[in-house]
Short mmCIF file of N, CA and C in Angstrom, two decimals:
data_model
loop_
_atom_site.label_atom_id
_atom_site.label_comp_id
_atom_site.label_asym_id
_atom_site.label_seq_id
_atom_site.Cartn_x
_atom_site.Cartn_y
_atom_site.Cartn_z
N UNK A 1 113.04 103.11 95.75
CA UNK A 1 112.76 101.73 96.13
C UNK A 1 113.39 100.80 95.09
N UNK A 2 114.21 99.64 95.44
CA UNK A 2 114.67 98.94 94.55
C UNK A 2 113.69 98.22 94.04
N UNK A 3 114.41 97.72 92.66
CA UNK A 3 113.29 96.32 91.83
C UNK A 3 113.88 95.03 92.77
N UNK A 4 113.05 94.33 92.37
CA UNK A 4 113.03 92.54 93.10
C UNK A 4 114.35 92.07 92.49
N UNK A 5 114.95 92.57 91.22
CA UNK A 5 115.74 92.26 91.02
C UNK A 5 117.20 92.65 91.50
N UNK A 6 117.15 93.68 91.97
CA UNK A 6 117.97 94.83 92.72
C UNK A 6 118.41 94.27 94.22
N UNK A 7 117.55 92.94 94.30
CA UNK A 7 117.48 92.91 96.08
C UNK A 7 118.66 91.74 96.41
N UNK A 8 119.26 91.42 97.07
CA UNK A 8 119.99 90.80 97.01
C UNK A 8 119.96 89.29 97.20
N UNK A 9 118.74 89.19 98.32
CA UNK A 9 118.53 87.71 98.25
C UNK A 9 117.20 87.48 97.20
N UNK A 10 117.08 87.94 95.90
CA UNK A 10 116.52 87.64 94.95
C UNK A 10 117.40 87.01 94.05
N UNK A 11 118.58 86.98 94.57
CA UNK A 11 119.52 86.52 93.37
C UNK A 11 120.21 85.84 94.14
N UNK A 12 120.99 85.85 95.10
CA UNK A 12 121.68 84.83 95.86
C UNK A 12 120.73 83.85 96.83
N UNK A 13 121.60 82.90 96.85
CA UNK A 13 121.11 81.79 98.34
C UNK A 13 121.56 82.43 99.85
N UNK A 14 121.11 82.27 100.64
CA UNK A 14 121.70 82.66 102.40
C UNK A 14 123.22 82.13 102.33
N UNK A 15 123.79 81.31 101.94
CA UNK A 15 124.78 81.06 101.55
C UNK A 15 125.86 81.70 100.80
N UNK A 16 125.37 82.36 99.23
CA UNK A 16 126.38 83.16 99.21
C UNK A 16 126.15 84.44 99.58
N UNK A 17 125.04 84.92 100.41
CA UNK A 17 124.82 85.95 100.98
C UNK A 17 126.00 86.48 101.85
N UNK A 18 126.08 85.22 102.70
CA UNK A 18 126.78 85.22 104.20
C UNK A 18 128.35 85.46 103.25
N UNK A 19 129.20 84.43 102.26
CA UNK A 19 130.27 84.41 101.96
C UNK A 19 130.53 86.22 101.42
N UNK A 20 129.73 86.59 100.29
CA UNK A 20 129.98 88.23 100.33
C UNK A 20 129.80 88.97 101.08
N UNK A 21 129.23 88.85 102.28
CA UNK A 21 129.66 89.93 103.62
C UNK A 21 130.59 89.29 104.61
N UNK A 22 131.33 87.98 104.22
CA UNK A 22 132.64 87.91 105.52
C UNK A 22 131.82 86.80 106.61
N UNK A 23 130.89 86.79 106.53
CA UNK A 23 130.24 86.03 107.74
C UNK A 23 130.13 84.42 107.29
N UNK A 24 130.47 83.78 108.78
CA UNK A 24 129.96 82.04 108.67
C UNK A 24 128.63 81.96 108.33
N UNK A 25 127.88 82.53 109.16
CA UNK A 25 126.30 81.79 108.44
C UNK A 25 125.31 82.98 108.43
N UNK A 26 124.30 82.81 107.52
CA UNK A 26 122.92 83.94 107.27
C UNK A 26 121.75 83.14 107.96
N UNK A 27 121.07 83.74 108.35
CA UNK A 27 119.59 83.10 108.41
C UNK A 27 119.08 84.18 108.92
N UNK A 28 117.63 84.08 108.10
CA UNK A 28 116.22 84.96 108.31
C UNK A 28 115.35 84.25 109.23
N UNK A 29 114.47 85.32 110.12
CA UNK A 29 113.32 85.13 110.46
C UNK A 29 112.04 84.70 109.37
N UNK A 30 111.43 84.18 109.82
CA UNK A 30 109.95 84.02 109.31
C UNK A 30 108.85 85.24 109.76
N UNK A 31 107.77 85.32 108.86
CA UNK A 31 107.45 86.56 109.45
C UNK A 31 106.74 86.47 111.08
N UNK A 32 106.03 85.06 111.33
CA UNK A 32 105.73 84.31 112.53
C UNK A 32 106.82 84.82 113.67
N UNK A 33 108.32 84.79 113.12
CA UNK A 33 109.23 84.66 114.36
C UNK A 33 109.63 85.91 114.22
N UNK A 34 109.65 86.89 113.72
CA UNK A 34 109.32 88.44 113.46
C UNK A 34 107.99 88.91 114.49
N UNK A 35 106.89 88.59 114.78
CA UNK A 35 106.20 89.44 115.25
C UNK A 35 106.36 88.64 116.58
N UNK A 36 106.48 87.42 116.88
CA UNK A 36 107.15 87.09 118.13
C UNK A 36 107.89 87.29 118.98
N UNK A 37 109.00 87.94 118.25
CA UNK A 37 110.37 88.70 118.77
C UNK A 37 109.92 90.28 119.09
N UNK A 38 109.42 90.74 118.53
CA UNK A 38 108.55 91.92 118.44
C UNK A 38 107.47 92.28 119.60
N UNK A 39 106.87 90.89 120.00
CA UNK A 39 105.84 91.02 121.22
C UNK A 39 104.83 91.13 120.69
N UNK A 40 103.80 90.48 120.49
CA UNK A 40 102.37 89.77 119.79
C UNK A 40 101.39 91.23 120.43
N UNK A 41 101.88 91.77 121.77
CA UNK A 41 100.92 92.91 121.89
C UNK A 41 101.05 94.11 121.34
N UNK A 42 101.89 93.80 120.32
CA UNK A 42 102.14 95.31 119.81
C UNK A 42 101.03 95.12 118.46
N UNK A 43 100.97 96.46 117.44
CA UNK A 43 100.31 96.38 115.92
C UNK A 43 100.90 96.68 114.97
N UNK A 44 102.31 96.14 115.00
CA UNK A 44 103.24 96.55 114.00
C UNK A 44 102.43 96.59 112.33
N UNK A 45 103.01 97.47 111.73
CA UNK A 45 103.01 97.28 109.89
C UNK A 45 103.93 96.26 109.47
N UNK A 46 103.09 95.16 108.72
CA UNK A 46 104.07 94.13 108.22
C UNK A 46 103.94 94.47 106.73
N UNK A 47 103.18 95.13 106.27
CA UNK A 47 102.69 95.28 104.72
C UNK A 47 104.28 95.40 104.01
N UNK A 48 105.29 95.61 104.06
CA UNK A 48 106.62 95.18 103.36
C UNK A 48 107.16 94.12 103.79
N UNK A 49 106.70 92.96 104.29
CA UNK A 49 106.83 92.05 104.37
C UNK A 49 106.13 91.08 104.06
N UNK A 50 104.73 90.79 104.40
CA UNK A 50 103.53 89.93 103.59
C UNK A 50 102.15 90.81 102.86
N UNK A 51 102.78 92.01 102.49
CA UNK A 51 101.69 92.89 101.58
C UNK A 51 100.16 93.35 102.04
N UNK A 52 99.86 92.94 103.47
CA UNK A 52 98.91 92.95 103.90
C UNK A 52 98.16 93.81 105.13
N UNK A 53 97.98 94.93 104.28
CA UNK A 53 97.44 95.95 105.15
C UNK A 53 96.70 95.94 106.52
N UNK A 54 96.61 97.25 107.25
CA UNK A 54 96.05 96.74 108.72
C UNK A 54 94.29 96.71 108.42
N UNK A 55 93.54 97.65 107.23
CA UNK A 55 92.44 97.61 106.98
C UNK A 55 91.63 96.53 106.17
N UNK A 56 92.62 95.55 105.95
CA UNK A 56 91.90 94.67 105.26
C UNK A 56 92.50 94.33 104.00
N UNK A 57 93.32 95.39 103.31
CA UNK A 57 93.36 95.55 102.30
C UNK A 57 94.67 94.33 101.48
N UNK A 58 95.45 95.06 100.33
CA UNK A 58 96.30 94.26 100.41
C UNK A 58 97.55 94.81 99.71
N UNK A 59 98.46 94.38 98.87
CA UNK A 59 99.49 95.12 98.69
C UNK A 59 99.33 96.46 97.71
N UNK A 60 98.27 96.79 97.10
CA UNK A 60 98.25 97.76 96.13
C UNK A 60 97.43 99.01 96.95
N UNK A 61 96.87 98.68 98.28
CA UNK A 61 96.38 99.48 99.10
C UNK A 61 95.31 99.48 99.65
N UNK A 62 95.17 99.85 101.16
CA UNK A 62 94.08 99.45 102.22
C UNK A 62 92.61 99.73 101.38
N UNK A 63 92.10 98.77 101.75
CA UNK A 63 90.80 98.06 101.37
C UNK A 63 90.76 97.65 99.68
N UNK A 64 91.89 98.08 99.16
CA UNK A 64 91.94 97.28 97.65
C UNK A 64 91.47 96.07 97.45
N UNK A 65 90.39 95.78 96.71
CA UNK A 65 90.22 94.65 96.45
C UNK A 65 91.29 93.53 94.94
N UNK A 66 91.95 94.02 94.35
CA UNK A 66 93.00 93.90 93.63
C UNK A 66 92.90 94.09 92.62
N UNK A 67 91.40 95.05 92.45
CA UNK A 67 91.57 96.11 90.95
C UNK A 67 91.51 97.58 91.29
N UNK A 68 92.29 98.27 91.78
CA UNK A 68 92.70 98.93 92.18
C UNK A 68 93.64 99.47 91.16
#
């Protein structure tokens, strides 16, 4: 798993994202327009995206209260 620093839009803008892969423009979803696109009746895992488990819990693990 990479570090935060390792990631690429931790260090660039969508901008020079797009110019080092060749492309006119970048843009991300929100995680809102992620589970929308996805279909609201599904129960996807978002926990690598907003850290937040399906049991409650949170990024260090289901039902963690954050001393864990």
């Amino acid at each position: 798993t990479p570090t935060k620093a390792e990631l690429i839009s931790a260090t660039l803008t969508p901008e020079e994202i797009a110019k080092k892969m060749g492309a006119t423009s970048l843009g991300f979803l929100s995680i809102e327009g992620l589970k929308e696109s996805l279909g609201n009746d599904r129960n996807y895992s978002l926990v690598s995206f907003d850290g937040v488990y399906f049991a409650g819990g949170n990024a260090q693990g289901p039902g963690c209260a954050g001393s864990c």
